[in-house]
mmCIF file of C-alpha atoms and ligand atoms in Angstrom:
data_model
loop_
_atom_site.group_PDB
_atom_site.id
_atom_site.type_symbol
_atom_site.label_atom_id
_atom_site.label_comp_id
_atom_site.label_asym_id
_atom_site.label_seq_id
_atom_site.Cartn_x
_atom_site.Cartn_y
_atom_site.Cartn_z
ATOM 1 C CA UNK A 1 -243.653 -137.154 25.585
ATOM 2 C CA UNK A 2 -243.492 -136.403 29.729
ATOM 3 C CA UNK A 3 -239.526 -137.884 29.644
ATOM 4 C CA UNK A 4 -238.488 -135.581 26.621
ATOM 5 C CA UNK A 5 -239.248 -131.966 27.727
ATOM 6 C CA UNK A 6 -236.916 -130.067 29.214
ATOM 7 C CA UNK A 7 -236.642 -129.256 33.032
ATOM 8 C CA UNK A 8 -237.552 -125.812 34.079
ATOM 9 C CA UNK A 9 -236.989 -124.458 38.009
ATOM 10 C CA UNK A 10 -239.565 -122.214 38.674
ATOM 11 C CA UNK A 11 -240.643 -120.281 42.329
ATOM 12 C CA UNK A 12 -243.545 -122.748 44.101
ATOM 13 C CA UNK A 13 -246.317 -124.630 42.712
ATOM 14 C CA UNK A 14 -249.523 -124.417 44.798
ATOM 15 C CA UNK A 15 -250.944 -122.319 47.396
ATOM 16 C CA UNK A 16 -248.312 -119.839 47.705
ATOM 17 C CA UNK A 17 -246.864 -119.883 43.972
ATOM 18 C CA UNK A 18 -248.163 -120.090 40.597
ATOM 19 C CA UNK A 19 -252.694 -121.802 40.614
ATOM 20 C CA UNK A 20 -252.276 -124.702 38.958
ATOM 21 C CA UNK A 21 -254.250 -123.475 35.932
ATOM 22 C CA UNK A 22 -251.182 -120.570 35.268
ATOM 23 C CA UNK A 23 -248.570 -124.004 35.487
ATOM 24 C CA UNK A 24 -250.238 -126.159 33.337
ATOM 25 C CA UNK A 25 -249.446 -123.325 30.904
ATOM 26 C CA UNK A 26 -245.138 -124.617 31.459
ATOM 27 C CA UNK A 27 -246.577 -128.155 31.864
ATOM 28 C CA UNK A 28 -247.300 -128.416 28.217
ATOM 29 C CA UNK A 29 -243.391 -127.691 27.271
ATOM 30 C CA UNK A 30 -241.420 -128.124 30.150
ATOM 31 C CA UNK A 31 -241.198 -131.015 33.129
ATOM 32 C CA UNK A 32 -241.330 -128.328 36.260
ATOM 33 C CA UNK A 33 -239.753 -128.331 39.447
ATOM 34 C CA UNK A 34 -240.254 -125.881 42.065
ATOM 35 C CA UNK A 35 -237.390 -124.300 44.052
ATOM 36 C CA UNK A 36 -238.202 -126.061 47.102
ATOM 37 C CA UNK A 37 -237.570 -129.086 45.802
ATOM 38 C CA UNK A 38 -234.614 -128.701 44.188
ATOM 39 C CA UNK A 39 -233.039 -127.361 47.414
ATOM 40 C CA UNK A 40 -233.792 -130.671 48.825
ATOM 41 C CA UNK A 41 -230.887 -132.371 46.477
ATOM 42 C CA UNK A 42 -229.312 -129.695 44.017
ATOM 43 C CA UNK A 43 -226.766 -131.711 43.121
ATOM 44 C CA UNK A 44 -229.097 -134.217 41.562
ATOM 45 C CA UNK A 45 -231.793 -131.910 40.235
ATOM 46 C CA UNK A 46 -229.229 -128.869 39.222
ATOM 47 C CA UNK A 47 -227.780 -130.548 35.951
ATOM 48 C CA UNK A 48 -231.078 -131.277 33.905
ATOM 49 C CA UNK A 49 -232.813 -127.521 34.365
ATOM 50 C CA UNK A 50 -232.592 -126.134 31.258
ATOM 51 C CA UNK A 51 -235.081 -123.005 31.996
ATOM 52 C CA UNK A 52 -235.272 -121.055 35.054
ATOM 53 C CA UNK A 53 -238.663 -118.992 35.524
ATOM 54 C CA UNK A 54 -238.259 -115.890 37.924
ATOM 55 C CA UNK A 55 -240.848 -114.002 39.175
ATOM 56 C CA UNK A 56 -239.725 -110.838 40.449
ATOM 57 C CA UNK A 57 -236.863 -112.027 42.787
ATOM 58 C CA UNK A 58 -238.603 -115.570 43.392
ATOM 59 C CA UNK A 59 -236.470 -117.290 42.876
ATOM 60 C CA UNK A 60 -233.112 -115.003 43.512
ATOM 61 C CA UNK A 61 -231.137 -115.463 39.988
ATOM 62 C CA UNK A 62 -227.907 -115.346 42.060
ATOM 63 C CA UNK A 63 -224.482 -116.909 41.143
ATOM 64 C CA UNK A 64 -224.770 -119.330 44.220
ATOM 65 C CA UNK A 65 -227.244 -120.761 42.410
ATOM 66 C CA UNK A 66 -226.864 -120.473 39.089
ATOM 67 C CA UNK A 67 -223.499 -121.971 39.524
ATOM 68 C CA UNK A 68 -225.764 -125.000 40.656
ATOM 69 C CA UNK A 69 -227.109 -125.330 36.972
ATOM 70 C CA UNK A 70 -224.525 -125.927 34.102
ATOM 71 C CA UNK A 71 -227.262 -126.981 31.801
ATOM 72 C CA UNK A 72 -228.748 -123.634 31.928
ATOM 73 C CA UNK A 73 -229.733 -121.658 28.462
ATOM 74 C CA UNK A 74 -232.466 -118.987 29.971
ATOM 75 C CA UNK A 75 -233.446 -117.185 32.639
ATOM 76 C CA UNK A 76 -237.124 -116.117 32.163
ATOM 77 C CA UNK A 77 -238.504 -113.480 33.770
ATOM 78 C CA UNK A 78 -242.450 -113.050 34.482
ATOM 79 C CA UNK A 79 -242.609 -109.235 34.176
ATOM 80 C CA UNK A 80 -241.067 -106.582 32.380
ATOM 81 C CA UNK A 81 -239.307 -104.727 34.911
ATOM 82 C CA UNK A 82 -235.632 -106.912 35.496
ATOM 83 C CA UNK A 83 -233.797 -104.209 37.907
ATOM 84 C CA UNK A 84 -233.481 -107.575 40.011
ATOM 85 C CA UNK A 85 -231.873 -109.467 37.644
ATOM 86 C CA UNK A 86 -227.644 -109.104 37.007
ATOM 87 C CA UNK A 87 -228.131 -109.022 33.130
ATOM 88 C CA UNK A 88 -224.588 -108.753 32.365
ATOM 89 C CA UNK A 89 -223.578 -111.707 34.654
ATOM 90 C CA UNK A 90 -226.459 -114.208 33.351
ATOM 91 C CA UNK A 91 -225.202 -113.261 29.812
ATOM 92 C CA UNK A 92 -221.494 -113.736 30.487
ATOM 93 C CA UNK A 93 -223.097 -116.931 31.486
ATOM 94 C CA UNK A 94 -224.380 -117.815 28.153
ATOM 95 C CA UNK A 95 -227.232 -117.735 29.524
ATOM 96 C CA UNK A 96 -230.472 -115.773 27.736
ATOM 97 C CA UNK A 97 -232.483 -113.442 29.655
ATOM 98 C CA UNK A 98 -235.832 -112.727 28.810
ATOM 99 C CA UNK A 99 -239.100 -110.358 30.244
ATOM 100 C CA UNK A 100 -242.795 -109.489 29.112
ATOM 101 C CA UNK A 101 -242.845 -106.211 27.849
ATOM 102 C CA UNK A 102 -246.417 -104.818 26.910
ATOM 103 C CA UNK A 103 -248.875 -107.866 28.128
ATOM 104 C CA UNK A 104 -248.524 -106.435 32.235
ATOM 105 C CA UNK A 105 -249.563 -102.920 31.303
ATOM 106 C CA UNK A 106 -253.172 -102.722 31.476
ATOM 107 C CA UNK A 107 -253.506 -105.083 34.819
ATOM 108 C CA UNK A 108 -250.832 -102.808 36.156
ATOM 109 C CA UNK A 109 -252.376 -100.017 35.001
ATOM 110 C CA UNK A 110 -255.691 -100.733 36.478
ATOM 111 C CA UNK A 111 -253.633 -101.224 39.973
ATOM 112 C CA UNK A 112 -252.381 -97.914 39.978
ATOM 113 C CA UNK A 113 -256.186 -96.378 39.237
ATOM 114 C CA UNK A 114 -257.446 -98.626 41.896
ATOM 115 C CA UNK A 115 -254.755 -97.855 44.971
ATOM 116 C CA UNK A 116 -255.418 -94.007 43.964
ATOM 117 C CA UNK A 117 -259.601 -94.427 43.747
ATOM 118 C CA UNK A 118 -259.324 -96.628 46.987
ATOM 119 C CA UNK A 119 -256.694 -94.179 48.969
ATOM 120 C CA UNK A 120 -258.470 -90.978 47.699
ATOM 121 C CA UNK A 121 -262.353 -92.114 48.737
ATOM 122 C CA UNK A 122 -260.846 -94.060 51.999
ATOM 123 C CA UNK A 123 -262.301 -97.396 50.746
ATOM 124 C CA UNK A 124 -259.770 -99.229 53.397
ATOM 125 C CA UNK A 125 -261.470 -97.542 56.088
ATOM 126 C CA UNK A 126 -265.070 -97.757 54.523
ATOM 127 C CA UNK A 127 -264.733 -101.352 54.721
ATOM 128 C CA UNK A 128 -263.570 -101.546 58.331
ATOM 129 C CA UNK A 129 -266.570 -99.031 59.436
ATOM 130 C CA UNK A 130 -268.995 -101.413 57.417
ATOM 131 C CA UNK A 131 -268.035 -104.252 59.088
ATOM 132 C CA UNK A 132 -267.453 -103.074 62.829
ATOM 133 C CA UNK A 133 -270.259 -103.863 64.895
ATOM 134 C CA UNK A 134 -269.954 -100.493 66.686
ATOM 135 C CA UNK A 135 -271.010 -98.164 63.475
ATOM 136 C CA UNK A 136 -274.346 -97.361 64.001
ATOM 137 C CA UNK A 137 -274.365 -94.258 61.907
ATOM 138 C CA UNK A 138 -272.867 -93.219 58.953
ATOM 139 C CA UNK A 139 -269.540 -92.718 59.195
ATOM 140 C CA UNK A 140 -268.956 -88.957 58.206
ATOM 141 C CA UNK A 141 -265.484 -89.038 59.705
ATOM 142 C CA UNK A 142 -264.546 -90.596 56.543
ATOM 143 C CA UNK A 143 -263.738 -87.635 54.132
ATOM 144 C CA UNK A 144 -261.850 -88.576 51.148
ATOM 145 C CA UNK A 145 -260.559 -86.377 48.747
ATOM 146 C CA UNK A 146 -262.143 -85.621 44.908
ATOM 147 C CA UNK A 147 -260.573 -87.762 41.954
ATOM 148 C CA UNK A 148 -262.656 -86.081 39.128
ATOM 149 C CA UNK A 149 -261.453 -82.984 37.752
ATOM 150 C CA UNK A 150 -258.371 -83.070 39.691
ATOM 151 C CA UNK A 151 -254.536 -83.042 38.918
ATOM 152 C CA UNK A 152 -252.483 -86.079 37.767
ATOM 153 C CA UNK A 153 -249.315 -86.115 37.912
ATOM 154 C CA UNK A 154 -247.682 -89.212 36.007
ATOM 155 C CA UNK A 155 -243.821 -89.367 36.092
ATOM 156 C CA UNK A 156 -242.454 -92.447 33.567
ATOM 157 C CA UNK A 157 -244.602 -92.069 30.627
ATOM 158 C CA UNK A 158 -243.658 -95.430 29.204
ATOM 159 C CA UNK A 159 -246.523 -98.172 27.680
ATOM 160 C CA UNK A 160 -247.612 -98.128 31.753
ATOM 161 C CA UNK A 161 -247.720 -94.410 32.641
ATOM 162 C CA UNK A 162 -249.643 -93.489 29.274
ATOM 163 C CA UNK A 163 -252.100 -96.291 30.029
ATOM 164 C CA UNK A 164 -252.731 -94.320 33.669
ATOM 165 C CA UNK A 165 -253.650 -91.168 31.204
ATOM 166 C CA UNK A 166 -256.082 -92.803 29.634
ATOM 167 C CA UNK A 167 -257.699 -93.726 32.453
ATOM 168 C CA UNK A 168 -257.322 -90.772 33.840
ATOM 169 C CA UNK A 169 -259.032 -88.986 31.404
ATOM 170 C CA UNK A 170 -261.941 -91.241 31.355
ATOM 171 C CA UNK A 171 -262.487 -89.143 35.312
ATOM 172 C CA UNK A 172 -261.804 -85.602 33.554
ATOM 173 C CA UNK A 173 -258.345 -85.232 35.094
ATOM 174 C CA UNK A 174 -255.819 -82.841 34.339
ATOM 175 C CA UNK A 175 -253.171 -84.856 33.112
ATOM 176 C CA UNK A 176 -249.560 -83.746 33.427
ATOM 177 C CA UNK A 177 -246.215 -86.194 33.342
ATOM 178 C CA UNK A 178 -242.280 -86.128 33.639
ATOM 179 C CA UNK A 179 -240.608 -88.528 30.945
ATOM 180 C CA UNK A 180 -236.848 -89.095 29.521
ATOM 181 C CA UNK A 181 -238.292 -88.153 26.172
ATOM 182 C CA UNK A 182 -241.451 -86.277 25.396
ATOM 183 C CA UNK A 183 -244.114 -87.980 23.633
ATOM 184 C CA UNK A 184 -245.369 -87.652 19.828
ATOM 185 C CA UNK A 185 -248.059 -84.416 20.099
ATOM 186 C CA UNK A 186 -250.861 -87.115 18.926
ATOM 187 C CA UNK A 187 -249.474 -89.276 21.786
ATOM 188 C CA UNK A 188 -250.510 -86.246 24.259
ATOM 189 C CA UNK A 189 -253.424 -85.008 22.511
ATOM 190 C CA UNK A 190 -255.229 -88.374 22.634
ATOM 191 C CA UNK A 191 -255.192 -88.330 26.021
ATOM 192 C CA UNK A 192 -254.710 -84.671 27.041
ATOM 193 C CA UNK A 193 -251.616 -84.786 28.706
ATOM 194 C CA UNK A 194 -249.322 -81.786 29.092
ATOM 195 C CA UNK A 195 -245.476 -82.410 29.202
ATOM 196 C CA UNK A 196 -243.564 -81.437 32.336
ATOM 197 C CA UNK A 197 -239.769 -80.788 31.207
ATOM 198 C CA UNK A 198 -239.099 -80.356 34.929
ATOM 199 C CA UNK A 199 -240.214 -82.857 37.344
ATOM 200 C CA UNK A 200 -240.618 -80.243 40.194
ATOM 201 C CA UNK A 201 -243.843 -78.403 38.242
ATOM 202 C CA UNK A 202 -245.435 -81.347 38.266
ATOM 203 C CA UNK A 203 -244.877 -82.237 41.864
ATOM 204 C CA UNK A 204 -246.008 -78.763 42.939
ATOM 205 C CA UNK A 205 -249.291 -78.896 40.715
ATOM 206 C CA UNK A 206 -250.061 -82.275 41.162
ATOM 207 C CA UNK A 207 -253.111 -84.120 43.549
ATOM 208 C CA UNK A 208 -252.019 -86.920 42.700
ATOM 209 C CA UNK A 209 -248.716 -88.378 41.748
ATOM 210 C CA UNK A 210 -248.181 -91.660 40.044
ATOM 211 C CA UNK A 211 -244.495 -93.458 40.061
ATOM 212 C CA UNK A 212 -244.457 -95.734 36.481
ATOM 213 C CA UNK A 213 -240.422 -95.427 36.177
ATOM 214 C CA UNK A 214 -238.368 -98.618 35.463
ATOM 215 C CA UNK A 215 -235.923 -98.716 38.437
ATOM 216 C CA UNK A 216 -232.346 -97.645 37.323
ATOM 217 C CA UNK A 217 -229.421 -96.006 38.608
ATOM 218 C CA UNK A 218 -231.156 -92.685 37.857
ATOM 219 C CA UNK A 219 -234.572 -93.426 39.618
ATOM 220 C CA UNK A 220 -233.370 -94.985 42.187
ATOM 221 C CA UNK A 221 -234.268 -92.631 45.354
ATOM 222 C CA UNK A 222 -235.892 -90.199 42.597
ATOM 223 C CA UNK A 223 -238.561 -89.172 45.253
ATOM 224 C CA UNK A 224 -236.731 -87.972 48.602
ATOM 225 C CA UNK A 225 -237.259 -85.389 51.146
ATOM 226 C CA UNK A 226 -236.672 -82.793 48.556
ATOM 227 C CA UNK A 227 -239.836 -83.541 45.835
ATOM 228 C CA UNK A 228 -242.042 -84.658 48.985
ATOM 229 C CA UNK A 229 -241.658 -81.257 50.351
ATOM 230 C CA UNK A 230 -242.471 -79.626 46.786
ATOM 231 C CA UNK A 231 -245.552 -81.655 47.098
ATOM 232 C CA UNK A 232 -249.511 -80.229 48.347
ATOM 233 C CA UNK A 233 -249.984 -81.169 51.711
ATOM 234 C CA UNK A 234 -253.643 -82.841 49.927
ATOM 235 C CA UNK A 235 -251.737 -84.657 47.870
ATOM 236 C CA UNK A 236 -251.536 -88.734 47.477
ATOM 237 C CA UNK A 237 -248.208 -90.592 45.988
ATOM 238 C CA UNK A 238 -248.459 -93.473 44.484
ATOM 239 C CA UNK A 239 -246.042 -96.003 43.405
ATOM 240 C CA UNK A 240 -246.688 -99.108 40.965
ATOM 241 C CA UNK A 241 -243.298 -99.040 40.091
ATOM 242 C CA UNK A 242 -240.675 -100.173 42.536
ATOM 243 C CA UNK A 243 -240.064 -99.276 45.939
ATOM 244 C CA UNK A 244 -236.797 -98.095 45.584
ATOM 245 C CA UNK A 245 -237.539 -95.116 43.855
ATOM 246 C CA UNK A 246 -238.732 -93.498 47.059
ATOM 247 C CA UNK A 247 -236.236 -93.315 49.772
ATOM 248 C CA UNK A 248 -238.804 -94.870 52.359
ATOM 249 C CA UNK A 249 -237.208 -92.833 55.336
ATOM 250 C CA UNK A 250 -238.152 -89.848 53.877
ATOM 251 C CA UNK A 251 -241.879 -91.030 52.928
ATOM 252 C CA UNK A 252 -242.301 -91.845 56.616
ATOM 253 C CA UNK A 253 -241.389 -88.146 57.441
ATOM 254 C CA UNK A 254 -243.908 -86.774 54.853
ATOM 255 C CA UNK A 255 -246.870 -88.786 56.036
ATOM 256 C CA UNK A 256 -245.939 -88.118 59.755
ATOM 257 C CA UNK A 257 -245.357 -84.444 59.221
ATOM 258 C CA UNK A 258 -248.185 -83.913 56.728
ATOM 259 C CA UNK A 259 -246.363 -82.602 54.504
ATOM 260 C CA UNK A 260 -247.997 -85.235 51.758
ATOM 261 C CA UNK A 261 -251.864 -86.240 52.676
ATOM 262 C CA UNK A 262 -251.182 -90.068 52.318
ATOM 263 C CA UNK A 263 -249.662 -92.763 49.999
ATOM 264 C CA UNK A 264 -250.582 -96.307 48.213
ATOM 265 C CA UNK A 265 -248.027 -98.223 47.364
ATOM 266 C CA UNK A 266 -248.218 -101.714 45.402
ATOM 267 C CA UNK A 267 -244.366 -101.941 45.944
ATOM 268 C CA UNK A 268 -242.145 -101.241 48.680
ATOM 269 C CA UNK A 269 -238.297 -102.171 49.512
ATOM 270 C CA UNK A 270 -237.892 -105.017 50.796
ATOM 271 C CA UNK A 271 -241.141 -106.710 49.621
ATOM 272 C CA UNK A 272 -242.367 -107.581 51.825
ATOM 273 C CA UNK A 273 -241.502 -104.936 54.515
ATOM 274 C CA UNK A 274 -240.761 -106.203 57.535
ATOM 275 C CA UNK A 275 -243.378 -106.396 60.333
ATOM 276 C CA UNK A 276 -242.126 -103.007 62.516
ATOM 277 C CA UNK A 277 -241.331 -101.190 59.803
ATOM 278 C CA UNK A 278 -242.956 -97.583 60.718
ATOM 279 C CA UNK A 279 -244.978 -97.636 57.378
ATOM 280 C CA UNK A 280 -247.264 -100.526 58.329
ATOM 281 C CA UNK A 281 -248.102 -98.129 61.553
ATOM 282 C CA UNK A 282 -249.576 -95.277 59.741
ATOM 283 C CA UNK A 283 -252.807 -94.771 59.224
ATOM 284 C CA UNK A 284 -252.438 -92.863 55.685
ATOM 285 C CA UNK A 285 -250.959 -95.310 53.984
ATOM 286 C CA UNK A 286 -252.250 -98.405 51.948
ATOM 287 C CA UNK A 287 -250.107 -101.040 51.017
ATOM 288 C CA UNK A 288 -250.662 -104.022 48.576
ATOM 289 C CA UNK A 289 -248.288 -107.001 47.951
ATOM 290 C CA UNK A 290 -247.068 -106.331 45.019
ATOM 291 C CA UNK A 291 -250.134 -107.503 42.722
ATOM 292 C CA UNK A 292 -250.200 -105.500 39.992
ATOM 293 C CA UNK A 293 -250.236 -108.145 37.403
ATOM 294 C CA UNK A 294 -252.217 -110.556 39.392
ATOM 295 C CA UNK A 295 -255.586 -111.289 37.590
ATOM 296 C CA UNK A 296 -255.857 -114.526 35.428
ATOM 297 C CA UNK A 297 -255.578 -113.353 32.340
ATOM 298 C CA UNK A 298 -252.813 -111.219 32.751
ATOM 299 C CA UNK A 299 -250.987 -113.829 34.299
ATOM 300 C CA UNK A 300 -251.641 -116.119 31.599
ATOM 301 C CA UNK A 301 -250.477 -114.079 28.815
ATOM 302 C CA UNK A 302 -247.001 -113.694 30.981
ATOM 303 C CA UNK A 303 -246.284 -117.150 31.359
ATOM 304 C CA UNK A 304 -247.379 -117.587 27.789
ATOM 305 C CA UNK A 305 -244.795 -115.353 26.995
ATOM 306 C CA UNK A 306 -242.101 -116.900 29.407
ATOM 307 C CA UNK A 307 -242.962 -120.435 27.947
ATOM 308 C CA UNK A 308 -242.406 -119.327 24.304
ATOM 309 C CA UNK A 309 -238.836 -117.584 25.347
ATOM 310 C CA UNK A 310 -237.716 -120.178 27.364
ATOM 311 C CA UNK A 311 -238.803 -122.639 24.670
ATOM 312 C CA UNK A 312 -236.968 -120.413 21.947
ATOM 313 C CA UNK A 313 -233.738 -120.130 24.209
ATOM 314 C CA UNK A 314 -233.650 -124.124 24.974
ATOM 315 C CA UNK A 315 -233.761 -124.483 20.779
ATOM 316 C CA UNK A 316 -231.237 -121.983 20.167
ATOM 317 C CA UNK A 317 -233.593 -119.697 18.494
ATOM 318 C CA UNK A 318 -233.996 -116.486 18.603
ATOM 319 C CA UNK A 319 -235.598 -115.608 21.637
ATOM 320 C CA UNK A 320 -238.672 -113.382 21.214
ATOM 321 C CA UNK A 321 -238.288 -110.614 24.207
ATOM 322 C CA UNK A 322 -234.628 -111.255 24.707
ATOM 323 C CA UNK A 323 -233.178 -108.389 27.581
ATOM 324 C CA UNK A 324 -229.670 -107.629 26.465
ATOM 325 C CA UNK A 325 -227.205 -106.195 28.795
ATOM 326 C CA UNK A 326 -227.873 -103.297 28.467
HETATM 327 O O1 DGY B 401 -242.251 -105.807 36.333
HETATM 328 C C1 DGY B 401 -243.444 -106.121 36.255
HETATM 329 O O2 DGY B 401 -244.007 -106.305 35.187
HETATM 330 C C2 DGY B 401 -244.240 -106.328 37.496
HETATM 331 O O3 DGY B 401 -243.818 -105.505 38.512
HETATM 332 C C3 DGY B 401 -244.180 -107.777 37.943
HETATM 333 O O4 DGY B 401 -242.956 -107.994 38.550
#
């Protein structure tokens, strides 16, 4: 019944949040409230929410606001990467964390194929030519660069970056990557992949580069001035895993300079940038919104997920993707 299911806070219902069809998914265990209207009276709503369901940073798990919520038992997180969540702090807290390990990797996946297809054939600019009223002829100005046969570079060879290989195999592409660990032998064979020990060689060989790290203290700022300039001057960076692991200011330089061809990027830092930052002025770079996961299904199976943690957490039982500090 409505009046015995738990509260949970989540980002926005509607237009700028979560369709309606993704939160009748919470509907069917949880009484929802969105974030903007529990800042209308916190001290009313902020005792009853039981579940709190973050996507990315929306909304900020931050000890203003969690202080706000005594009732608290989980913080669910729709996504697997939590570099934005203070683990050990919601855990002193007593309060579970969860993610979504292994259903965002093939919509992800697919995102980092289609920002390299659409930066390295110049479908941005394709579909500004189609549509001007001015192009009367075909556009031979627009020159992209060849995907098949040529060399990608994957670095973060987790469940995401080996999902890139395969794909990238399916356009004959010399696969190379840059992981913690190296992968089993069958792991590599399946999908023709050669193991760089040192990120630099793959940097210098690569066409294309593809960032599927988790952020951490040790990939934060992993690609600066340094591996840019190891880069070919033909070659396109792109990043479907968080924005800090470029240092921006640096990534500017490159595309300026030419000393990297161009980038797509499906994150950036801050998300989203603001509207004078220098990267939204140059014409070699693509940026998305961070959309990665955002098809229906996808989406679906994520909530799914946060539901049945967030349902486990407000039982007491064990929680199914639990993120322990860490
Ligand atoms: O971490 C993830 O899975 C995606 O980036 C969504 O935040």
């Amino acid at each position: 019944m409505e009046g015995e299911k738990p509260w949970a806070l989540i980002s926005v219902v509607g237009e700028q949040g979560y369709p309606e069809k993704v939160t009748d998914i919470i509907k069917e265990h949880f009484q929802i409230i969105s974030y903007k209207d529990f800042c209308k009276n916190p001290a009313l709503h902020g005792p009853k929410i039981q579940a709190m369901m973050v996507w990315y940073n929306i909304p900020e798990a931050k000890p203003s606001l969690l202080s706000l919520l005594p009732s608290l038992k989980v913080v669910a997180n729709g996504g697997v990467g939590i570099d934005h969540l203070d683990v050990p702090y919601i855990t002193s807290l007593g309060v579970k964390v969860s993610n979504t390990p292994g259903v965002v990797s093939d919509a992800t996946a697919d995102m980092g194929m289609a920002l390299l297809l659409a930066s390295a054939r110049m479908i941005v600019e394709g579909q500004q030519a189609a549509t001007d009223p001015n192009t009367t002829e075909n556009p031979h100005w627009i020159m992209g660069v060849e995907v098949t046969g040529s060399t990608l570079g994957i670095i973060g060879m987790g469940h995401i970056g080996y999902k890139i290989a395969q794909r990238g195999k399916g356009f004959d592409m010399k696969i190379l990557y840059h992981n913690r660990n190296r992968r089993k032998v069958e792991d590599e064979q399946a999908v023709g992949a050669s193991f760089c020990q040192n990120m630099d060689d793959l940097l210098k060989a690569s066409d294309f580069v593809m960032l599927a790290v988790s952020l951490t203290s040790e990939t934060n700022g992993l690609i600066s001035r340094r591996e840019l300039s190891l880069m070919k001057p033909t070659a396109t960076l792109v990043n479907i895993s968080r924005g800090l692991v470029i240092d921006q200011d640096a990534l500017v330089e490159a595309l300026r300079s030419g000393t990297i061809r161009a980038a797509a990027l499906d994150v950036t830092h801050p998300e989203p940038l603001p509207r004078d930052h220098p990267l939204l002025g140059l014409s070699n770079v693509l940026i998305t919104p961070h959309i990665g996961t955002n098809t229906f299904p996808t989406t679906r199976k994520m909530v799914q997920m946060m539901v049945d943690n967030a349902v486990a957490a407000v039982k007491g039982q064990p929680v199914p993707n639990e993120v322990k500090p860490n």
